[in-house]
CSV table of C-alpha atoms in Angstrom, one decimal:
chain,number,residue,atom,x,y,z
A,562,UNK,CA,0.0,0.0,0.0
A,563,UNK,CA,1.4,4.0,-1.0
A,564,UNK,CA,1.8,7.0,1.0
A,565,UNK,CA,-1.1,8.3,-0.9
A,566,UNK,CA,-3.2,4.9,-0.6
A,567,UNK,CA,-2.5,4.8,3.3
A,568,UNK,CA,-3.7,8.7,3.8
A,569,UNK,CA,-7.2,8.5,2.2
A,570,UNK,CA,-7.6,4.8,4.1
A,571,UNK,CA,-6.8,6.9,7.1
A,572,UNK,CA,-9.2,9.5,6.7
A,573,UNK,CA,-11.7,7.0,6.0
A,574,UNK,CA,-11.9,4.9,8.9
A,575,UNK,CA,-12.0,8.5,10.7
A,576,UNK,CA,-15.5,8.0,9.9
A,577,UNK,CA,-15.8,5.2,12.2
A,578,UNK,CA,-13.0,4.5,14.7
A,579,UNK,CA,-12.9,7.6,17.6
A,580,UNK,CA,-10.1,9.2,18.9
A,581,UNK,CA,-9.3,9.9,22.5
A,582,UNK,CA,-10.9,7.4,25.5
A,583,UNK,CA,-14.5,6.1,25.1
A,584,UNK,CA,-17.1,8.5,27.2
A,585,UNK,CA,-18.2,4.9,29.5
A,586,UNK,CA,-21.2,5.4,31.7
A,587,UNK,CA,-22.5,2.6,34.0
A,588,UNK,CA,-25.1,1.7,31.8
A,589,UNK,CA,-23.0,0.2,29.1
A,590,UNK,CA,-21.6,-3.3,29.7
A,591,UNK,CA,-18.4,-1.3,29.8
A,592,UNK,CA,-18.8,0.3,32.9
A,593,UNK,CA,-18.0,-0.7,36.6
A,594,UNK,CA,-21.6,-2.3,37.0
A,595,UNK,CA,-21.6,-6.2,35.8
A,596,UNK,CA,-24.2,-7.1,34.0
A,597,UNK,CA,-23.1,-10.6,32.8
A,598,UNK,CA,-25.2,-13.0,35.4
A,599,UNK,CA,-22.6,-15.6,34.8
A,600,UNK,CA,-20.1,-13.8,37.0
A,601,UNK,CA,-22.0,-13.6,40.4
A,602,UNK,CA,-23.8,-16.8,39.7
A,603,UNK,CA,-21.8,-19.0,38.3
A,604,UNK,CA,-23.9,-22.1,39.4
A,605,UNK,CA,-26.4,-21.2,37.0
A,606,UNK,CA,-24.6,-21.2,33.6
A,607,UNK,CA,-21.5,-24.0,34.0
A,608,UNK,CA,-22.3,-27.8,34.8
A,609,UNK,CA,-19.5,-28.0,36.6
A,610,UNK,CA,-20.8,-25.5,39.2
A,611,UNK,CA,-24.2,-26.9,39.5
A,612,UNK,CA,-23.4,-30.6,39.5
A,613,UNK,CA,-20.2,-29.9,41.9
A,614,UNK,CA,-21.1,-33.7,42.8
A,615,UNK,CA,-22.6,-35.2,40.0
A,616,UNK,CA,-24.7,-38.8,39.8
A,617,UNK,CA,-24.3,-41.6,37.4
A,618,UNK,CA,-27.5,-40.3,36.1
A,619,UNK,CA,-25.3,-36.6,36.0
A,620,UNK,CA,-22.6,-38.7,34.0
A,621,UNK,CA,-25.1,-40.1,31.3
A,622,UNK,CA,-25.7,-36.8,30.4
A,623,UNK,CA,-24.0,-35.2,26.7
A,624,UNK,CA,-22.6,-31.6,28.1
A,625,UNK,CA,-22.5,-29.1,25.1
A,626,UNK,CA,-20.0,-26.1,25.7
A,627,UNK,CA,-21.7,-23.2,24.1
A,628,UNK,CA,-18.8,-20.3,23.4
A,629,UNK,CA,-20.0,-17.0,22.6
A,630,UNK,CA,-17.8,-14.4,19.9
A,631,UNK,CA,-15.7,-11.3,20.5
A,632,UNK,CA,-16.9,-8.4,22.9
A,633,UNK,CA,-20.0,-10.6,23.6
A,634,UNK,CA,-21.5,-12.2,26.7
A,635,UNK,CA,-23.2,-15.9,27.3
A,636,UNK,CA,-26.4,-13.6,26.4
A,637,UNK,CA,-25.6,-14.6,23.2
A,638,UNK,CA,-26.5,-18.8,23.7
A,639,UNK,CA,-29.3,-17.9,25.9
A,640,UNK,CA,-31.9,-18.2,23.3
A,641,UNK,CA,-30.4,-21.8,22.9
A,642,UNK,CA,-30.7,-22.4,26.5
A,643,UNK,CA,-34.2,-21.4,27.2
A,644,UNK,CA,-35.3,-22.8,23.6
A,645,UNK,CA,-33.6,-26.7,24.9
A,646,UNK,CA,-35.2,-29.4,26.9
A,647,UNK,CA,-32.1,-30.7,28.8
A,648,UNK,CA,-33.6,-33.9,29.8
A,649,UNK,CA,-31.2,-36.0,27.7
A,650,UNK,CA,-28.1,-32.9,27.5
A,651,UNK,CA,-27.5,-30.0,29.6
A,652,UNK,CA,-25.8,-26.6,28.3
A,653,UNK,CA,-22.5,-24.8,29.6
A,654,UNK,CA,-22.6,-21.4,29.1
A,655,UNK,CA,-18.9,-20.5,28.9
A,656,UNK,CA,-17.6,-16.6,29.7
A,657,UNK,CA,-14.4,-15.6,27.8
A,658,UNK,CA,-12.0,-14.3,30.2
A,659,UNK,CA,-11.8,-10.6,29.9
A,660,UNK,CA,-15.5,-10.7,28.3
A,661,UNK,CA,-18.2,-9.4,30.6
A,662,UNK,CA,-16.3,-7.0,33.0
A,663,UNK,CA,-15.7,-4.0,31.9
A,664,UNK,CA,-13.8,-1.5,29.4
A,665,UNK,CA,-10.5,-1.8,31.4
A,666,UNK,CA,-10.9,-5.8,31.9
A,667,UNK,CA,-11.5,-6.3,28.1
A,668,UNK,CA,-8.5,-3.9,26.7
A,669,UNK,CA,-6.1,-5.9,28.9
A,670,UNK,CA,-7.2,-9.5,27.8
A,671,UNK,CA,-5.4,-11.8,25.6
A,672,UNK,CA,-6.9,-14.3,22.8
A,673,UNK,CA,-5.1,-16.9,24.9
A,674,UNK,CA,-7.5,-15.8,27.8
A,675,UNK,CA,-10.8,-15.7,26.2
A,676,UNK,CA,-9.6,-19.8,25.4
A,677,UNK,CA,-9.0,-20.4,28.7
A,678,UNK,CA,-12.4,-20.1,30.2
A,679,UNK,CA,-13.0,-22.8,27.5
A,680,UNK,CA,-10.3,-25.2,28.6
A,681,UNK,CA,-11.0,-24.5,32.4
A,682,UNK,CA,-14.7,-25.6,32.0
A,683,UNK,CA,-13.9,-28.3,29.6
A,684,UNK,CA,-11.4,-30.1,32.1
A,685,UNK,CA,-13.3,-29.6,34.4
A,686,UNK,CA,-16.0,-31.6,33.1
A,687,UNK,CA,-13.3,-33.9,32.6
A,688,UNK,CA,-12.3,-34.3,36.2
A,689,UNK,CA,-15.6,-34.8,37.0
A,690,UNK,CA,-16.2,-37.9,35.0
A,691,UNK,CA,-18.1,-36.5,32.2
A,692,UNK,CA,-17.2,-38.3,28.7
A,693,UNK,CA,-19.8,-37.1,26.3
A,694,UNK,CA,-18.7,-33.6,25.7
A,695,UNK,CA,-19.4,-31.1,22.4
A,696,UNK,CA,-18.7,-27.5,21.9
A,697,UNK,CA,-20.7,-24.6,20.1
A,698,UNK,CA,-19.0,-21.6,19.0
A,699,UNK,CA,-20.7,-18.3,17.5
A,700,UNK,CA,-17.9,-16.5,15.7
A,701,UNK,CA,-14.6,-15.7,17.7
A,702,UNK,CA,-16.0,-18.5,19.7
A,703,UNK,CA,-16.1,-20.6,16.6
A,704,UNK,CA,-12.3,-19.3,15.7
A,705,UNK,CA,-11.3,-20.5,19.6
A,706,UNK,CA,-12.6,-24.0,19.0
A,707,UNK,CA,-10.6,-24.6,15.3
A,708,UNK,CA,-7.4,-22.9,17.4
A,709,UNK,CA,-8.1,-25.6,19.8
A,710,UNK,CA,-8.2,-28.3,16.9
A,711,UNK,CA,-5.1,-26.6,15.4
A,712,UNK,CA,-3.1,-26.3,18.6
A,713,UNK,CA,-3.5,-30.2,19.4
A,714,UNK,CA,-5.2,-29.6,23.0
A,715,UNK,CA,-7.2,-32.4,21.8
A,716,UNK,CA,-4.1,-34.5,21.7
A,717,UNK,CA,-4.0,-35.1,25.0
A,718,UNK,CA,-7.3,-34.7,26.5
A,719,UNK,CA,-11.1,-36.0,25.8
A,720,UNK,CA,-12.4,-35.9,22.1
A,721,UNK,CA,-15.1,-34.2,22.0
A,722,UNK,CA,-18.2,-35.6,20.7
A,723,UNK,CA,-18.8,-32.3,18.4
A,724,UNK,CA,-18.0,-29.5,17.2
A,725,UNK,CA,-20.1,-26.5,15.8
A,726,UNK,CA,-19.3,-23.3,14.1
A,727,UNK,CA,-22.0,-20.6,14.0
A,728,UNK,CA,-20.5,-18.3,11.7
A,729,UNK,CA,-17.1,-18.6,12.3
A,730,UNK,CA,-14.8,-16.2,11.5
A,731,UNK,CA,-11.3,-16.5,10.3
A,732,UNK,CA,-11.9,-14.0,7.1
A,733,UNK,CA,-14.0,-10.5,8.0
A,734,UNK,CA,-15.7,-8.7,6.0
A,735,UNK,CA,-14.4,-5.5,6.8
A,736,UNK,CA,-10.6,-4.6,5.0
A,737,UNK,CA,-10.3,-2.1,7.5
A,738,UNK,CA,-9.8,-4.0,10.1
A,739,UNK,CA,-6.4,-5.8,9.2
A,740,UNK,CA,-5.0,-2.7,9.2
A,741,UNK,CA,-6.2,-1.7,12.9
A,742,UNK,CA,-2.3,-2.9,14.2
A,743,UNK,CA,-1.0,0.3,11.6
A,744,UNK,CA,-3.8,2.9,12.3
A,745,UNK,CA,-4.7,1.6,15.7
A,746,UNK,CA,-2.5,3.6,18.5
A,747,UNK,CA,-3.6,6.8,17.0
A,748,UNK,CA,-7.6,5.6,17.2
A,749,UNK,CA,-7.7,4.0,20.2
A,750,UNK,CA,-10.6,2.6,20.0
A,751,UNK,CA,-13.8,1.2,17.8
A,752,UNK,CA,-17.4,2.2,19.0
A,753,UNK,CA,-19.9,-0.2,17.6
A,754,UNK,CA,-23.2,0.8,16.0
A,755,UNK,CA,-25.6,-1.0,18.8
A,756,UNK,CA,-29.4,-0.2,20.4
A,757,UNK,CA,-29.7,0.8,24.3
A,758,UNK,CA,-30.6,-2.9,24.9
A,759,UNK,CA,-27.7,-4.6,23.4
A,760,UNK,CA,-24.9,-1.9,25.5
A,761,UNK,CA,-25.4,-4.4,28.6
A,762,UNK,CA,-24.6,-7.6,26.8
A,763,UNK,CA,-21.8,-6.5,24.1
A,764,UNK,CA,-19.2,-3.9,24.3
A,765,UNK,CA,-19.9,-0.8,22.8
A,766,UNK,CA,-16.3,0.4,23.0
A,767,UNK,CA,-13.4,-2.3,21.5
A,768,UNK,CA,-10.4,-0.9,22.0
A,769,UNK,CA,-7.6,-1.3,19.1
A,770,UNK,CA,-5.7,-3.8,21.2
A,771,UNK,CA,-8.7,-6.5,21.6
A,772,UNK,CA,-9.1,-6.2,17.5
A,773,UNK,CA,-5.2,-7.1,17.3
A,774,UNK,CA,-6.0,-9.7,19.3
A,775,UNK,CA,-8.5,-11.3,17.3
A,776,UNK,CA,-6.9,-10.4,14.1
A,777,UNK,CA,-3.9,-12.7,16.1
A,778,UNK,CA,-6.2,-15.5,16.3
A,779,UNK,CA,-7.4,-15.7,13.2
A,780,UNK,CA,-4.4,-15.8,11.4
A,781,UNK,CA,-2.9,-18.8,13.5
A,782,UNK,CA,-6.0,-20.4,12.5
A,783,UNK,CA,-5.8,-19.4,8.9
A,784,UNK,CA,-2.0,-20.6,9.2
A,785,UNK,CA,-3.8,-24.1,10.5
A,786,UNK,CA,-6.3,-24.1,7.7
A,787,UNK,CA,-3.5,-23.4,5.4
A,788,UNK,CA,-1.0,-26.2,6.0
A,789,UNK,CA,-3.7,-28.9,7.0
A,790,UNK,CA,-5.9,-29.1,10.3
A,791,UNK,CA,-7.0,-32.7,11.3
A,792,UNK,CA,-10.1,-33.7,13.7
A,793,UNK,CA,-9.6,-35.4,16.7
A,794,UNK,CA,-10.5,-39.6,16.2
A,795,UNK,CA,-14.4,-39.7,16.5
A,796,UNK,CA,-15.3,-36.1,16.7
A,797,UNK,CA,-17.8,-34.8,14.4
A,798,UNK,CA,-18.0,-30.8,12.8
A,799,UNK,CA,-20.3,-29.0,11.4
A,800,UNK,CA,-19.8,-25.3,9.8
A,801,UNK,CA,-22.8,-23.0,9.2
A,802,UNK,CA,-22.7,-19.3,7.6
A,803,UNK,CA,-24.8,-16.8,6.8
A,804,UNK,CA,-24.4,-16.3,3.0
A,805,UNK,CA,-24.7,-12.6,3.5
A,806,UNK,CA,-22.5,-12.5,6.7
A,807,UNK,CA,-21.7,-8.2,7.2
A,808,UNK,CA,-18.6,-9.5,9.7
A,809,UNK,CA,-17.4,-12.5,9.6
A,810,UNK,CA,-16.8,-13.5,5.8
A,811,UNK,CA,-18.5,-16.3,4.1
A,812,UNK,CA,-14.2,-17.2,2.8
A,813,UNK,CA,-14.1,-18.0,6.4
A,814,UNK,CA,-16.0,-21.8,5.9
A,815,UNK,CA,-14.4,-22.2,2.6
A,816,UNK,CA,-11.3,-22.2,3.9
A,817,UNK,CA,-12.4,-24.0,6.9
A,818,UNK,CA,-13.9,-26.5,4.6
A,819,UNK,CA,-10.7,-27.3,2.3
A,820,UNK,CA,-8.6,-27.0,5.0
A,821,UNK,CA,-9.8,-29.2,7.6
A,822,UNK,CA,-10.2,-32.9,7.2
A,823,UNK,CA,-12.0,-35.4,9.6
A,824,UNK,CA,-9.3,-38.1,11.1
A,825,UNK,CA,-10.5,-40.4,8.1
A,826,UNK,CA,-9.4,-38.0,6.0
A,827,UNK,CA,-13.3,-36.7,4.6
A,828,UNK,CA,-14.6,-33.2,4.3
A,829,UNK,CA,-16.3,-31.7,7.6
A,830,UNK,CA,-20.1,-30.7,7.0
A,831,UNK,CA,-20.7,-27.4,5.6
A,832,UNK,CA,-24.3,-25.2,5.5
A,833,UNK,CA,-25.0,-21.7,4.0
A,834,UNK,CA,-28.0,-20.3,5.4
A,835,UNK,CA,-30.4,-17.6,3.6
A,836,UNK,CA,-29.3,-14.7,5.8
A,837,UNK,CA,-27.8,-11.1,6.0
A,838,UNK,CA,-26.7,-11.4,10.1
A,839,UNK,CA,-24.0,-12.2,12.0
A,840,UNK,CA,-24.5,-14.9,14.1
A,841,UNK,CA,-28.0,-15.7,12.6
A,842,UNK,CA,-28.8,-18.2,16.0
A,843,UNK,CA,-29.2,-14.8,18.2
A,844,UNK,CA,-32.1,-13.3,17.2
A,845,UNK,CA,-33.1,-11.3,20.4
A,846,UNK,CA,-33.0,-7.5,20.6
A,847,UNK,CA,-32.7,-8.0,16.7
A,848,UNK,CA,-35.6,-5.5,15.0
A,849,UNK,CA,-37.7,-6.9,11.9
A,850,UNK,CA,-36.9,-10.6,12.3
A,851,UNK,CA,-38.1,-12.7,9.7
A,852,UNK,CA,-39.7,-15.9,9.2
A,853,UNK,CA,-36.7,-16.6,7.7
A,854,UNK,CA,-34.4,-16.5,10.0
A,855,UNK,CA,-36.5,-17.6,12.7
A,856,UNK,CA,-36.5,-20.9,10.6
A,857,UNK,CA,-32.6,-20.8,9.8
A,858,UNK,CA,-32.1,-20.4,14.0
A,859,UNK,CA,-34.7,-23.7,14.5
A,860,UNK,CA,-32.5,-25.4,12.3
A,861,UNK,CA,-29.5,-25.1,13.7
A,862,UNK,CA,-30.8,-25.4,17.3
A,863,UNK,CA,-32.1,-28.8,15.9
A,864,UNK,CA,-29.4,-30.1,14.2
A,865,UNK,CA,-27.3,-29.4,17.3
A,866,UNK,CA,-29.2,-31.2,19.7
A,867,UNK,CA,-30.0,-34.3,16.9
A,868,UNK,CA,-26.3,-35.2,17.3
A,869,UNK,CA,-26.2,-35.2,21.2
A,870,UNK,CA,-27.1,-38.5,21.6
């Protein structure tokens, strides 16, 4: 890219990135109040912290790890969670470290800690006795689950049963924001374009540093994706995208797709759903939703819980 290329980029994304700190007020998620539930009541979202002591009946159970994406909350699976009758399978809702708290919290997290709270629930269900455990990601949560895959953790723990990507992304849609590590110090920060409603359960203000941090992630998975990814032996994945995704690109599952091979070598499952949203399973606080995408979120919630058996 030119001097002259670089300059008019610059003064573009003055349009949307702000300069200066972020004017926080204690009714964003952002601010010193916690809003996330998970936090003070832990009991109520991870297994492991309502089943401290679980029974053989307990045991019997599939767990599904539900993962929520970048500057969200576990709002973001709820609408799974109340939709599911956990008779047969109960539902972890994981909190990425640094997620949830506030502005400070979030500009000092790593992508290595968002994955923590994944690992720390997951062997923990471990050490419990659990062995029928799957994982849902929505985007960055999708993009910690293939780092996972990429990394080998699996290697030397429990396979997991499945694996879902709800519009994972490893390719945005956005060219401007590969170049937040150049333009990023002088902006500060990126204030997203969300209603009154959605301030306590996403962060308004992402600060250049958290963007570097997910541009970090997805290129170690694209890296993955690039020279070959492998699933674990007997673990099952399924990809779905919305073909009109506005963040995460739909290049994303392509590459996904050619570049990650079950462990007898065939081509993980792959949907594209009729949609225009990011993460197309959350529809609340969403204005105008369709029949459409009501029906895309029922069939995903379906095919999820179909393969939990």
């Amino acid at each position: 890219m030119n001097k002259l290329s670089l300059f008019f980029l610059f003064a573009f994304t003055t349009l949307f990135y702000s300069c200066g700190g972020p004017d926080i007020t204690d009714d964003l998620l952002d601010g010193d109040v916690i809003f996330d539930p998970s936090l003070y009541n832990p009991e109520q979202f991870l297994v492991s912290a309502k089943y401290p002591v679980p029974t053989t009946d307990d045991l019997n159970k599939h767990i599904i790890l539900v993962i929520h994406g970048y500057s969200a909350t576990t709002f973001e699976w709820q609408e799974f969670k109340d939709w599911s009758n956990e008779s047969t399978y109960r539902i972890s809702q994981v909190l990425l470290d640094g997620h949830g708290r506030d502005y400070n919290s979030f500009k000092a997290s790593k992508w290595e800690d968002w994955r923590s709270a994944i690992t720390d629930e997951y062997e923990k269900l471990i050490a419990l006795g659990y062995t029928k455990i799957s994982m849902a990601g929505s985007s960055t949560g999708g993009t910690l689950i293939l780092e996972l895959v990429k990394s080998g953790y699996f290697n030397s723990h429990l396979h997991p049963k499945n694996l879902f990507l709800i519009d994972p992304i490893v390719v945005p849609s956005s060219k401007l924001q590969s170049i937040t590590s150049i333009v990023g110090p002088m902006l500060v920060y990126v204030e997203s374009d969300q209603s009154t409603q959605e301030n306590k359960y996403w962060y308004r203000f992402r600060p250049y540093e958290t963007i570097n941090e997910l541009n970090d992630v997805m290129k170690t998975v694209r890296k993955g994706l690039e020279d070959g990814m492998t699933l674990p032996t007997g673990t099952y994945l399924k990809a779905f995208h919305s073909l009109h995704d506005p963040v995460a690109s739909t290049t994303s599952t392509v590459l996904i797709y050619k570049g990650l091979k079950t462990s007898t070598g065939n081509h993980i499952d792959v949907q594209l759903m009729d949609s225009d949203i990011h993460v197309f399973t959350r529809l609340s606080l969403r204005s105008n939703v369709s029949a459409l995408q009501q029906a895309n979120q029922l069939d995903a919630f379906n095919q999820i819980t179909n393969k939990l058996n």
